[in-house]
């Protein structure tokens, strides 16, 4: 058996194993979770990616993930970044900390913040790639109203200015929790702003340091700020009209908004495919609006996409070079004159084209840290965005070549080092830094397994023997 086939089989096993059974309104669903070691709840953007692979293995499991997310959707349309498993207690901040019980539907408790809005992509993918048309049509009938409601929530509450860019109100909403993109705004939250009980709670309750290595994890000061924001929103009663007005942390940036643009495109296309063309037009127009707004974030002077801090008293422009710079590929929003600049940066071995690309910040940046969350390591999810995004540009030879190389490198990194949460961009694993550890982040990680399966299938990689 080749290494690829062996990896594929292992990926299937991980996806099958990393799950949880829940009962919602008398019905049983299978929920996928990122890892058995630590992340034992359902994470929104992980799950949306898991669905792409689960569809290959067992479509019912993919649909169950979507049903489970949608079951916890709030009345206002929000879907939390974590949907909590009722029997799981060992996680901080867990359900009791968020104060979201009164928003919960059908007994499903979630957090009160979002993650990048990938759901329309996944639902559209499931629709397009179903073998059993009858079953998928039933699934779409069930799921689509929730997806539409979710997009309405994002537009209404996160882009009240109607500028095309949604605001995130917590670093965790980006999914790139600890990225340097948030440093400047977070720094405006001073220790003296943070209530003593929040600091005490963080001190006594943080669980990630017990299981993971503290070298990977966010620092204490940042963690205090993360929890401070949650505490503030809880005190504002999770009323998003108020939260948007009051929060010190509201950022309009290119990573989440590229996904937002693409999600609207997918939703518009799905509605059109279902014969609901008029409705579809609305979302396609939102996609166009967001693409244009992303292009306007480009700053010719620094040659960077900027981010806008729009939090109360925190208006500023952020100029930070992270891999979010490449996300406009995923949204098909890269302007002609910007394309060569991005390609040069991407393929520069001193910046992003490391041995195991793509690092979350350039390897020579003063902010680069080999193992700390989103400040160095490579995550397969972000490689996937770029590989898929380059499809829009592949009539250009250089884009096609980069796409092929990145695809090969992503698959072979996983084949070589197995399914870690993230990877050292220079050596693949960080064993030269942590002699006692075999890899980075948590292992047998569902996301990495899902992306492996998706890439193999979607890019028609042929193994010598069929594995399914
Ligand atoms: C970390 C990541 C986040 C991801 C979660 C589960 O918190 O920063 O993006 O969703 O882990 O994998």
CSV table of C-alpha atoms and ligand atoms in Angstrom, one decimal:
chain,number,residue,atom,x,y,z
A,1,UNK,CA,0.0,0.0,0.0
A,2,UNK,CA,1.4,3.4,-0.9
A,3,UNK,CA,1.8,6.1,1.8
A,4,UNK,CA,-1.1,8.0,0.3
A,5,UNK,CA,-3.5,5.1,0.5
A,6,UNK,CA,-2.4,4.4,4.0
A,7,UNK,CA,-2.9,8.0,5.0
A,8,UNK,CA,-6.4,8.1,3.3
A,9,UNK,CA,-7.5,5.0,5.3
A,10,UNK,CA,-6.2,6.6,8.5
A,11,UNK,CA,-8.1,9.8,7.7
A,12,UNK,CA,-11.3,7.8,7.3
A,13,UNK,CA,-10.8,6.2,10.7
A,14,UNK,CA,-10.2,9.5,12.4
A,15,UNK,CA,-13.3,11.0,10.9
A,16,UNK,CA,-15.3,8.0,11.9
A,17,UNK,CA,-14.0,8.0,15.5
A,18,UNK,CA,-13.9,11.7,16.4
A,19,UNK,CA,-17.6,12.1,17.0
A,20,UNK,CA,-20.3,12.2,19.6
A,21,UNK,CA,-23.9,11.1,19.6
A,22,UNK,CA,-26.5,13.7,20.7
A,23,UNK,CA,-30.3,13.6,21.0
A,24,UNK,CA,-32.1,16.7,19.9
A,25,UNK,CA,-35.9,16.8,20.1
A,26,UNK,CA,-36.1,13.1,20.4
A,27,UNK,CA,-33.9,12.5,17.3
A,28,UNK,CA,-30.3,11.1,17.4
A,29,UNK,CA,-27.5,12.9,15.5
A,30,UNK,CA,-23.9,12.2,15.1
A,31,UNK,CA,-21.8,15.3,15.7
A,32,UNK,CA,-18.2,15.5,14.6
A,33,UNK,CA,-15.6,17.0,16.9
A,34,UNK,CA,-12.1,18.3,16.2
A,35,UNK,CA,-10.2,16.0,18.5
A,36,UNK,CA,-10.8,13.5,21.2
A,37,UNK,CA,-8.1,14.9,23.4
A,38,UNK,CA,-9.3,18.5,23.9
A,39,UNK,CA,-11.9,19.8,21.5
A,40,UNK,CA,-14.8,17.6,22.5
A,41,UNK,CA,-17.6,19.9,21.3
A,42,UNK,CA,-18.7,20.9,17.8
A,43,UNK,CA,-16.7,23.8,16.3
A,44,UNK,CA,-18.5,25.6,13.5
A,45,UNK,CA,-15.9,26.1,10.8
A,46,UNK,CA,-14.2,22.8,11.5
A,47,UNK,CA,-17.5,21.0,11.1
A,48,UNK,CA,-18.3,22.9,7.9
A,49,UNK,CA,-15.0,21.4,6.6
A,50,UNK,CA,-15.6,18.0,8.1
A,51,UNK,CA,-18.9,17.8,6.1
A,52,UNK,CA,-16.9,18.0,2.8
A,53,UNK,CA,-15.1,14.8,3.7
A,54,UNK,CA,-17.9,13.1,5.5
A,55,UNK,CA,-20.0,13.3,2.4
A,56,UNK,CA,-17.5,11.0,0.8
A,57,UNK,CA,-17.6,8.5,3.6
A,58,UNK,CA,-21.2,8.6,4.8
A,59,UNK,CA,-23.4,11.5,3.6
A,60,UNK,CA,-25.8,11.0,6.6
A,61,UNK,CA,-22.9,12.0,8.9
A,62,UNK,CA,-22.3,15.2,6.9
A,63,UNK,CA,-26.0,16.1,7.1
A,64,UNK,CA,-26.0,15.3,10.8
A,65,UNK,CA,-23.3,17.9,11.3
A,66,UNK,CA,-25.3,20.5,9.6
A,67,UNK,CA,-28.5,19.6,11.4
A,68,UNK,CA,-26.7,19.7,14.7
A,69,UNK,CA,-25.3,23.2,14.0
A,70,UNK,CA,-28.7,24.5,12.8
A,71,UNK,CA,-30.6,23.0,15.7
A,72,UNK,CA,-28.7,25.4,18.0
A,73,UNK,CA,-29.3,28.5,15.8
A,74,UNK,CA,-30.5,31.5,17.8
A,75,UNK,CA,-33.8,33.3,17.1
A,76,UNK,CA,-31.8,36.2,15.6
A,77,UNK,CA,-30.0,33.7,13.2
A,78,UNK,CA,-26.6,33.5,14.9
A,79,UNK,CA,-24.9,30.1,15.0
A,80,UNK,CA,-22.4,29.8,17.8
A,81,UNK,CA,-18.7,29.1,17.2
A,82,UNK,CA,-19.0,26.2,19.5
A,83,UNK,CA,-22.1,24.0,19.9
A,84,UNK,CA,-21.6,22.3,23.3
A,85,UNK,CA,-21.9,18.6,24.0
A,86,UNK,CA,-24.1,18.2,27.0
A,87,UNK,CA,-22.0,15.6,28.7
A,88,UNK,CA,-18.6,17.2,28.3
A,89,UNK,CA,-17.4,19.3,31.2
A,90,UNK,CA,-13.7,19.6,30.7
A,91,UNK,CA,-13.5,22.7,28.6
A,92,UNK,CA,-13.0,26.4,29.4
A,93,UNK,CA,-14.9,28.6,28.6
A,94,UNK,CA,-17.6,26.0,28.8
A,95,UNK,CA,-21.4,26.5,28.5
A,96,UNK,CA,-21.9,27.8,32.0
A,97,UNK,CA,-19.5,30.7,31.4
A,98,UNK,CA,-21.2,32.1,28.3
A,99,UNK,CA,-24.6,32.9,29.8
A,100,UNK,CA,-26.4,32.0,26.5
A,101,UNK,CA,-28.9,29.5,28.0
A,102,UNK,CA,-31.9,31.8,27.3
A,103,UNK,CA,-30.9,32.0,23.6
A,104,UNK,CA,-30.7,28.3,23.3
A,105,UNK,CA,-33.1,26.4,21.0
A,106,UNK,CA,-34.2,22.8,21.5
A,107,UNK,CA,-31.9,22.5,24.5
A,108,UNK,CA,-28.8,23.0,22.3
A,109,UNK,CA,-26.4,25.5,24.0
A,110,UNK,CA,-23.8,27.3,22.0
A,111,UNK,CA,-21.4,30.2,22.5
A,112,UNK,CA,-22.6,33.7,21.5
A,113,UNK,CA,-19.9,34.4,18.9
A,114,UNK,CA,-19.5,33.2,15.3
A,115,UNK,CA,-16.7,31.6,13.3
A,116,UNK,CA,-16.0,32.2,9.6
A,117,UNK,CA,-19.3,31.7,7.7
A,118,UNK,CA,-18.4,28.5,5.7
A,119,UNK,CA,-21.9,26.9,6.0
A,120,UNK,CA,-23.3,27.9,2.6
A,121,UNK,CA,-20.2,26.5,1.0
A,122,UNK,CA,-20.6,23.2,2.7
A,123,UNK,CA,-24.3,22.9,2.1
A,124,UNK,CA,-23.8,23.9,-1.6
A,125,UNK,CA,-21.1,21.3,-1.9
A,126,UNK,CA,-23.3,18.6,-0.4
A,127,UNK,CA,-26.1,19.5,-2.8
A,128,UNK,CA,-23.7,19.4,-5.8
A,129,UNK,CA,-22.0,16.2,-4.8
A,130,UNK,CA,-24.8,13.9,-3.7
A,131,UNK,CA,-25.4,10.5,-5.2
A,132,UNK,CA,-28.9,10.1,-3.8
A,133,UNK,CA,-30.8,13.2,-5.2
A,134,UNK,CA,-33.9,12.5,-3.2
A,135,UNK,CA,-32.1,12.4,0.1
A,136,UNK,CA,-30.1,15.6,-0.6
A,137,UNK,CA,-33.2,17.4,-1.7
A,138,UNK,CA,-34.9,16.6,1.6
A,139,UNK,CA,-31.7,17.8,3.4
A,140,UNK,CA,-31.7,21.0,1.4
A,141,UNK,CA,-35.3,21.6,2.2
A,142,UNK,CA,-34.5,21.2,5.9
A,143,UNK,CA,-31.2,23.1,6.0
A,144,UNK,CA,-31.6,26.0,3.6
A,145,UNK,CA,-34.0,28.2,5.7
A,146,UNK,CA,-31.4,28.2,8.5
A,147,UNK,CA,-28.5,29.1,6.1
A,148,UNK,CA,-30.5,32.0,4.7
A,149,UNK,CA,-31.4,33.2,8.3
A,150,UNK,CA,-27.7,33.0,9.2
A,151,UNK,CA,-26.7,35.2,6.3
A,152,UNK,CA,-29.5,37.6,7.2
A,153,UNK,CA,-28.1,37.8,10.7
A,154,UNK,CA,-24.6,38.5,9.5
A,155,UNK,CA,-25.7,41.3,7.2
A,156,UNK,CA,-28.1,42.9,9.7
A,157,UNK,CA,-26.0,42.8,12.8
A,158,UNK,CA,-22.4,42.7,11.5
A,159,UNK,CA,-22.7,45.1,8.6
A,160,UNK,CA,-25.2,47.6,9.9
A,161,UNK,CA,-23.4,50.3,7.9
A,162,UNK,CA,-24.1,48.3,4.7
A,163,UNK,CA,-20.5,48.8,3.6
A,164,UNK,CA,-20.0,45.2,2.4
A,165,UNK,CA,-17.7,44.1,5.2
A,166,UNK,CA,-18.9,42.3,8.3
A,167,UNK,CA,-17.3,43.1,11.7
A,168,UNK,CA,-16.0,40.4,13.9
A,169,UNK,CA,-16.2,41.2,17.6
A,170,UNK,CA,-13.8,38.7,19.1
A,171,UNK,CA,-10.5,37.3,17.8
A,172,UNK,CA,-12.0,33.8,18.1
A,173,UNK,CA,-14.6,34.8,15.5
A,174,UNK,CA,-11.9,34.8,12.8
A,175,UNK,CA,-10.9,31.2,13.7
A,176,UNK,CA,-7.3,32.6,13.6
A,177,UNK,CA,-7.5,33.2,17.3
A,178,UNK,CA,-4.1,34.5,18.2
A,179,UNK,CA,-3.0,36.1,14.9
A,180,UNK,CA,-0.9,39.2,15.1
A,181,UNK,CA,-3.8,40.9,13.2
A,182,UNK,CA,-5.5,41.5,16.5
A,183,UNK,CA,-2.5,42.7,18.5
A,184,UNK,CA,-3.0,46.5,18.1
A,185,UNK,CA,-6.7,46.5,19.0
A,186,UNK,CA,-6.3,44.0,21.8
A,187,UNK,CA,-3.5,46.2,23.2
A,188,UNK,CA,-6.0,49.0,23.7
A,189,UNK,CA,-7.7,46.8,26.3
A,190,UNK,CA,-5.7,47.5,29.4
A,191,UNK,CA,-5.4,45.2,32.4
A,192,UNK,CA,-7.2,47.8,34.5
A,193,UNK,CA,-10.3,47.6,32.2
A,194,UNK,CA,-10.6,43.9,33.0
A,195,UNK,CA,-12.7,43.1,36.1
A,196,UNK,CA,-10.8,41.2,38.8
A,197,UNK,CA,-13.2,38.3,38.7
A,198,UNK,CA,-12.5,37.8,35.0
A,199,UNK,CA,-8.7,37.6,35.7
A,200,UNK,CA,-9.4,35.2,38.6
A,201,UNK,CA,-11.6,33.0,36.5
A,202,UNK,CA,-9.0,32.8,33.8
A,203,UNK,CA,-6.3,31.9,36.4
A,204,UNK,CA,-8.3,29.1,37.9
A,205,UNK,CA,-10.3,27.7,35.0
A,206,UNK,CA,-8.1,27.7,31.9
A,207,UNK,CA,-7.8,24.1,30.6
A,208,UNK,CA,-5.8,24.4,27.4
A,209,UNK,CA,-2.5,24.7,29.3
A,210,UNK,CA,-3.0,21.5,31.1
A,211,UNK,CA,-3.3,19.5,27.9
A,212,UNK,CA,-1.4,21.4,25.3
A,213,UNK,CA,2.0,22.8,25.5
A,214,UNK,CA,2.0,26.4,26.8
A,215,UNK,CA,4.4,27.3,23.9
A,216,UNK,CA,1.6,26.6,21.5
A,217,UNK,CA,-1.1,28.4,23.3
A,218,UNK,CA,-2.1,32.1,23.7
A,219,UNK,CA,-0.4,34.1,26.4
A,220,UNK,CA,-2.2,34.9,29.7
A,221,UNK,CA,-2.6,38.6,28.9
A,222,UNK,CA,-4.4,37.8,25.7
A,223,UNK,CA,-6.5,35.2,27.3
A,224,UNK,CA,-7.7,37.7,29.9
A,225,UNK,CA,-8.7,40.0,27.1
A,226,UNK,CA,-10.5,37.2,25.2
A,227,UNK,CA,-12.5,36.4,28.3
A,228,UNK,CA,-13.1,40.0,29.1
A,229,UNK,CA,-14.9,40.4,25.8
A,230,UNK,CA,-17.1,37.4,26.4
A,231,UNK,CA,-17.9,38.8,29.8
A,232,UNK,CA,-18.8,42.2,28.4
A,233,UNK,CA,-21.2,40.7,25.8
A,234,UNK,CA,-22.8,38.5,28.5
A,235,UNK,CA,-23.4,41.7,30.5
A,236,UNK,CA,-24.9,43.3,27.4
A,237,UNK,CA,-27.3,40.4,27.4
A,238,UNK,CA,-26.1,39.1,24.0
A,239,UNK,CA,-27.9,41.9,22.3
A,240,UNK,CA,-26.0,42.4,19.1
A,241,UNK,CA,-27.4,45.9,18.4
A,242,UNK,CA,-25.8,47.0,21.7
A,243,UNK,CA,-22.6,44.8,21.3
A,244,UNK,CA,-21.7,46.4,18.0
A,245,UNK,CA,-22.1,49.8,19.5
A,246,UNK,CA,-20.3,49.2,22.7
A,247,UNK,CA,-17.5,46.8,21.9
A,248,UNK,CA,-13.9,47.9,21.9
A,249,UNK,CA,-13.1,45.1,19.6
A,250,UNK,CA,-14.8,45.3,16.2
A,251,UNK,CA,-12.7,44.6,13.1
A,252,UNK,CA,-13.5,44.4,9.4
A,253,UNK,CA,-10.8,42.3,7.8
A,254,UNK,CA,-10.0,40.4,4.7
A,255,UNK,CA,-9.9,36.9,6.1
A,256,UNK,CA,-13.5,36.6,7.4
A,257,UNK,CA,-14.8,38.8,4.6
A,258,UNK,CA,-13.3,36.8,1.8
A,259,UNK,CA,-15.2,33.8,3.2
A,260,UNK,CA,-18.3,36.0,3.5
A,261,UNK,CA,-18.1,37.0,-0.1
A,262,UNK,CA,-17.6,33.4,-1.3
A,263,UNK,CA,-20.4,32.2,1.0
A,264,UNK,CA,-22.9,34.7,-0.5
A,265,UNK,CA,-21.8,33.6,-4.0
A,266,UNK,CA,-22.4,30.0,-3.1
A,267,UNK,CA,-25.8,30.7,-1.5
A,268,UNK,CA,-26.8,32.8,-4.5
A,269,UNK,CA,-25.8,30.0,-6.9
A,270,UNK,CA,-27.5,27.4,-4.8
A,271,UNK,CA,-30.8,29.3,-4.8
A,272,UNK,CA,-30.5,29.9,-8.5
A,273,UNK,CA,-29.9,26.2,-9.1
A,274,UNK,CA,-33.1,25.5,-7.1
A,275,UNK,CA,-35.1,27.8,-9.3
A,276,UNK,CA,-35.2,30.6,-6.8
A,277,UNK,CA,-33.3,33.0,-9.0
A,278,UNK,CA,-34.8,36.2,-7.8
A,279,UNK,CA,-33.9,35.4,-4.2
A,280,UNK,CA,-30.4,34.3,-5.3
A,281,UNK,CA,-29.8,37.7,-6.8
A,282,UNK,CA,-29.7,39.3,-3.4
A,283,UNK,CA,-26.9,37.2,-2.2
A,284,UNK,CA,-25.0,37.5,-5.4
A,285,UNK,CA,-25.2,41.2,-5.1
A,286,UNK,CA,-23.9,41.0,-1.5
A,287,UNK,CA,-21.0,39.0,-2.8
A,288,UNK,CA,-20.2,41.6,-5.4
A,289,UNK,CA,-20.4,44.4,-2.8
A,290,UNK,CA,-18.0,42.5,-0.5
A,291,UNK,CA,-15.5,41.8,-3.2
A,292,UNK,CA,-15.4,45.4,-4.1
A,293,UNK,CA,-15.0,46.4,-0.5
A,294,UNK,CA,-12.1,43.9,-0.1
A,295,UNK,CA,-10.4,45.5,-3.1
A,296,UNK,CA,-10.7,48.9,-1.5
A,297,UNK,CA,-8.8,47.6,1.6
A,298,UNK,CA,-5.7,47.3,-0.6
A,299,UNK,CA,-3.1,49.9,0.4
A,300,UNK,CA,-0.7,50.6,-2.5
A,301,UNK,CA,1.8,52.2,-0.2
A,302,UNK,CA,2.4,49.3,2.1
A,303,UNK,CA,1.3,46.8,-0.5
A,304,UNK,CA,-1.0,45.2,2.0
A,305,UNK,CA,-4.7,44.6,2.5
A,306,UNK,CA,-5.5,46.7,5.6
A,307,UNK,CA,-8.0,45.9,8.3
A,308,UNK,CA,-10.3,48.4,9.9
A,309,UNK,CA,-10.8,48.6,13.6
A,310,UNK,CA,-14.3,50.1,14.1
A,311,UNK,CA,-14.8,49.4,17.8
A,312,UNK,CA,-15.9,52.2,20.1
A,313,UNK,CA,-13.1,54.7,20.5
A,314,UNK,CA,-10.8,52.4,18.6
A,315,UNK,CA,-11.0,53.6,15.0
A,316,UNK,CA,-7.7,52.8,13.3
A,317,UNK,CA,-6.3,51.1,10.3
A,318,UNK,CA,-4.3,47.9,10.9
A,319,UNK,CA,-1.5,47.0,8.6
A,320,UNK,CA,-0.3,43.5,9.4
A,321,UNK,CA,1.2,40.9,7.1
A,322,UNK,CA,-0.3,37.5,7.8
A,323,UNK,CA,-1.6,34.8,5.5
A,324,UNK,CA,-5.0,36.5,5.5
A,325,UNK,CA,-3.4,38.6,2.7
A,326,UNK,CA,-4.0,35.6,0.4
A,327,UNK,CA,-7.6,35.1,1.3
A,328,UNK,CA,-9.0,37.4,-1.5
A,329,UNK,CA,-8.0,34.5,-3.9
A,330,UNK,CA,-10.8,32.4,-2.2
A,331,UNK,CA,-13.3,35.2,-2.9
A,332,UNK,CA,-12.1,35.8,-6.5
A,333,UNK,CA,-11.4,39.4,-5.4
A,334,UNK,CA,-7.7,39.8,-6.4
A,335,UNK,CA,-7.3,42.8,-8.7
A,336,UNK,CA,-5.0,42.5,-11.8
A,337,UNK,CA,-2.5,45.0,-10.4
A,338,UNK,CA,-2.4,43.3,-7.0
A,339,UNK,CA,-2.0,39.7,-8.3
A,340,UNK,CA,1.8,39.9,-9.1
A,341,UNK,CA,2.5,41.5,-5.7
A,342,UNK,CA,0.7,38.6,-3.9
A,343,UNK,CA,2.3,35.9,-6.0
A,344,UNK,CA,5.8,37.3,-5.3
A,345,UNK,CA,5.1,37.4,-1.6
A,346,UNK,CA,3.6,33.9,-1.6
A,347,UNK,CA,6.5,32.3,-3.5
A,348,UNK,CA,9.3,34.1,-1.6
A,349,UNK,CA,11.1,31.4,0.5
A,350,UNK,CA,12.0,34.1,3.0
A,351,UNK,CA,8.3,35.0,3.5
A,352,UNK,CA,5.6,32.4,2.9
A,353,UNK,CA,7.1,29.7,0.6
A,354,UNK,CA,8.8,27.8,3.4
A,355,UNK,CA,9.7,24.1,3.2
A,356,UNK,CA,6.2,23.2,4.4
A,357,UNK,CA,4.1,26.2,3.3
A,358,UNK,CA,2.1,28.3,4.1
A,359,UNK,CA,3.1,29.7,7.5
A,360,UNK,CA,0.5,31.9,9.3
A,361,UNK,CA,3.0,34.8,9.3
A,362,UNK,CA,6.1,35.2,7.2
A,363,UNK,CA,9.0,33.1,8.6
A,364,UNK,CA,11.3,36.1,8.8
A,365,UNK,CA,8.8,38.4,10.5
A,366,UNK,CA,9.6,39.5,14.0
A,367,UNK,CA,6.2,38.3,15.0
A,368,UNK,CA,7.0,34.7,13.8
A,369,UNK,CA,6.9,32.1,16.5
A,370,UNK,CA,7.3,28.5,15.4
A,371,UNK,CA,4.6,26.9,17.5
A,372,UNK,CA,2.3,29.6,18.8
A,373,UNK,CA,-1.2,29.5,17.6
A,374,UNK,CA,-1.7,31.4,14.3
A,375,UNK,CA,1.7,33.2,14.7
A,376,UNK,CA,3.8,30.8,12.7
A,377,UNK,CA,2.4,27.3,12.2
A,378,UNK,CA,0.8,26.0,9.0
A,379,UNK,CA,-2.8,24.9,9.2
A,380,UNK,CA,-4.2,22.7,6.4
A,381,UNK,CA,-7.4,24.7,6.4
A,382,UNK,CA,-5.7,27.8,5.1
A,383,UNK,CA,-3.8,25.9,2.5
A,384,UNK,CA,-7.2,24.5,1.3
A,385,UNK,CA,-8.6,28.1,0.9
A,386,UNK,CA,-5.7,29.1,-1.3
A,387,UNK,CA,-5.7,25.9,-3.4
A,388,UNK,CA,-9.4,26.3,-4.0
A,389,UNK,CA,-9.1,30.0,-4.5
A,390,UNK,CA,-6.4,29.6,-7.2
A,391,UNK,CA,-9.0,27.8,-9.3
A,392,UNK,CA,-10.3,31.3,-10.3
A,393,UNK,CA,-6.9,32.2,-11.6
A,394,UNK,CA,-5.6,29.0,-13.1
A,395,UNK,CA,-5.7,30.2,-16.7
A,396,UNK,CA,-2.4,31.9,-15.7
A,397,UNK,CA,0.4,29.4,-15.8
A,398,UNK,CA,2.1,30.7,-12.7
A,399,UNK,CA,-1.1,30.4,-10.6
A,400,UNK,CA,-1.7,26.9,-11.9
A,401,UNK,CA,1.9,25.9,-11.0
A,402,UNK,CA,1.5,27.3,-7.5
A,403,UNK,CA,-1.8,25.6,-7.0
A,404,UNK,CA,-0.3,22.2,-8.0
A,405,UNK,CA,2.8,22.6,-5.9
A,406,UNK,CA,0.8,23.7,-2.9
A,407,UNK,CA,-1.6,20.8,-3.3
A,408,UNK,CA,1.3,18.3,-3.5
A,409,UNK,CA,3.1,19.9,-0.5
A,410,UNK,CA,-0.1,19.9,1.6
A,411,UNK,CA,-0.8,16.3,1.0
A,412,UNK,CA,2.7,15.1,1.5
A,413,UNK,CA,3.1,17.1,4.7
A,414,UNK,CA,0.2,15.2,6.1
A,415,UNK,CA,1.4,11.9,4.7
A,416,UNK,CA,4.8,12.5,6.2
A,417,UNK,CA,3.9,13.7,9.6
A,418,UNK,CA,0.3,12.4,10.1
A,419,UNK,CA,-2.8,14.3,11.2
A,420,UNK,CA,-1.6,17.1,13.5
A,421,UNK,CA,-3.6,20.2,14.3
A,422,UNK,CA,-0.9,22.3,12.7
A,423,UNK,CA,2.7,22.0,11.4
A,424,UNK,CA,6.0,23.7,11.7
A,425,UNK,CA,6.5,25.4,8.3
A,426,UNK,CA,10.3,24.8,8.4
A,427,UNK,CA,10.6,21.2,9.6
A,428,UNK,CA,7.0,19.8,9.4
A,429,UNK,CA,7.0,18.9,13.0
A,430,UNK,CA,8.5,20.8,15.9
A,431,UNK,CA,10.5,18.0,17.4
A,432,UNK,CA,13.6,20.1,17.2
A,433,UNK,CA,11.9,22.5,19.6
A,434,UNK,CA,10.1,20.1,21.8
A,435,UNK,CA,12.1,16.9,22.1
A,436,UNK,CA,9.5,15.2,24.1
A,437,UNK,CA,6.7,15.6,21.6
A,438,UNK,CA,6.0,14.0,18.3
A,439,UNK,CA,4.2,16.8,16.7
A,440,UNK,CA,2.4,20.1,17.1
A,441,UNK,CA,-1.0,20.9,18.6
A,442,UNK,CA,-3.3,18.0,19.1
A,443,UNK,CA,-3.0,14.8,17.2
A,444,UNK,CA,-5.5,12.6,15.2
A,445,UNK,CA,-7.0,15.9,14.3
A,446,UNK,CA,-10.3,15.7,12.3
A,447,UNK,CA,-9.8,18.9,10.3
A,448,UNK,CA,-6.5,17.7,8.9
A,449,UNK,CA,-8.0,14.3,8.0
A,450,UNK,CA,-11.0,16.0,6.4
A,451,UNK,CA,-8.9,18.3,4.3
A,452,UNK,CA,-6.8,15.4,3.2
A,453,UNK,CA,-9.9,13.5,2.0
A,454,UNK,CA,-11.4,16.5,0.4
A,455,UNK,CA,-8.3,17.4,-1.6
A,456,UNK,CA,-7.7,13.9,-2.8
A,457,UNK,CA,-11.3,13.6,-4.0
A,458,UNK,CA,-11.8,17.1,-5.3
A,459,UNK,CA,-8.5,17.2,-7.2
A,460,UNK,CA,-8.9,13.7,-8.5
A,461,UNK,CA,-5.7,12.3,-7.0
A,462,UNK,CA,-5.5,8.7,-8.2
A,463,UNK,CA,-4.1,6.0,-5.9
A,464,UNK,CA,-2.9,2.7,-7.3
A,465,UNK,CA,-5.7,0.9,-5.5
A,466,UNK,CA,-9.2,2.2,-4.8
A,467,UNK,CA,-9.5,3.0,-1.1
A,468,UNK,CA,-13.2,3.3,-0.7
B,1,LIG,C1,-8.6,26.6,17.7
B,1,LIG,C2,-8.5,27.3,16.4
B,1,LIG,C3,-9.8,27.4,15.7
B,1,LIG,C4,-10.5,26.0,15.6
B,1,LIG,C5,-10.5,25.3,16.9
B,1,LIG,C6,-10.9,23.8,16.8
B,1,LIG,O1,-9.3,27.3,18.6
B,1,LIG,O2,-7.9,28.5,16.5
B,1,LIG,O3,-9.8,28.0,14.5
B,1,LIG,O4,-11.8,26.1,15.1
B,1,LIG,O5,-9.2,25.3,17.5
B,1,LIG,O6,-10.1,23.2,15.8
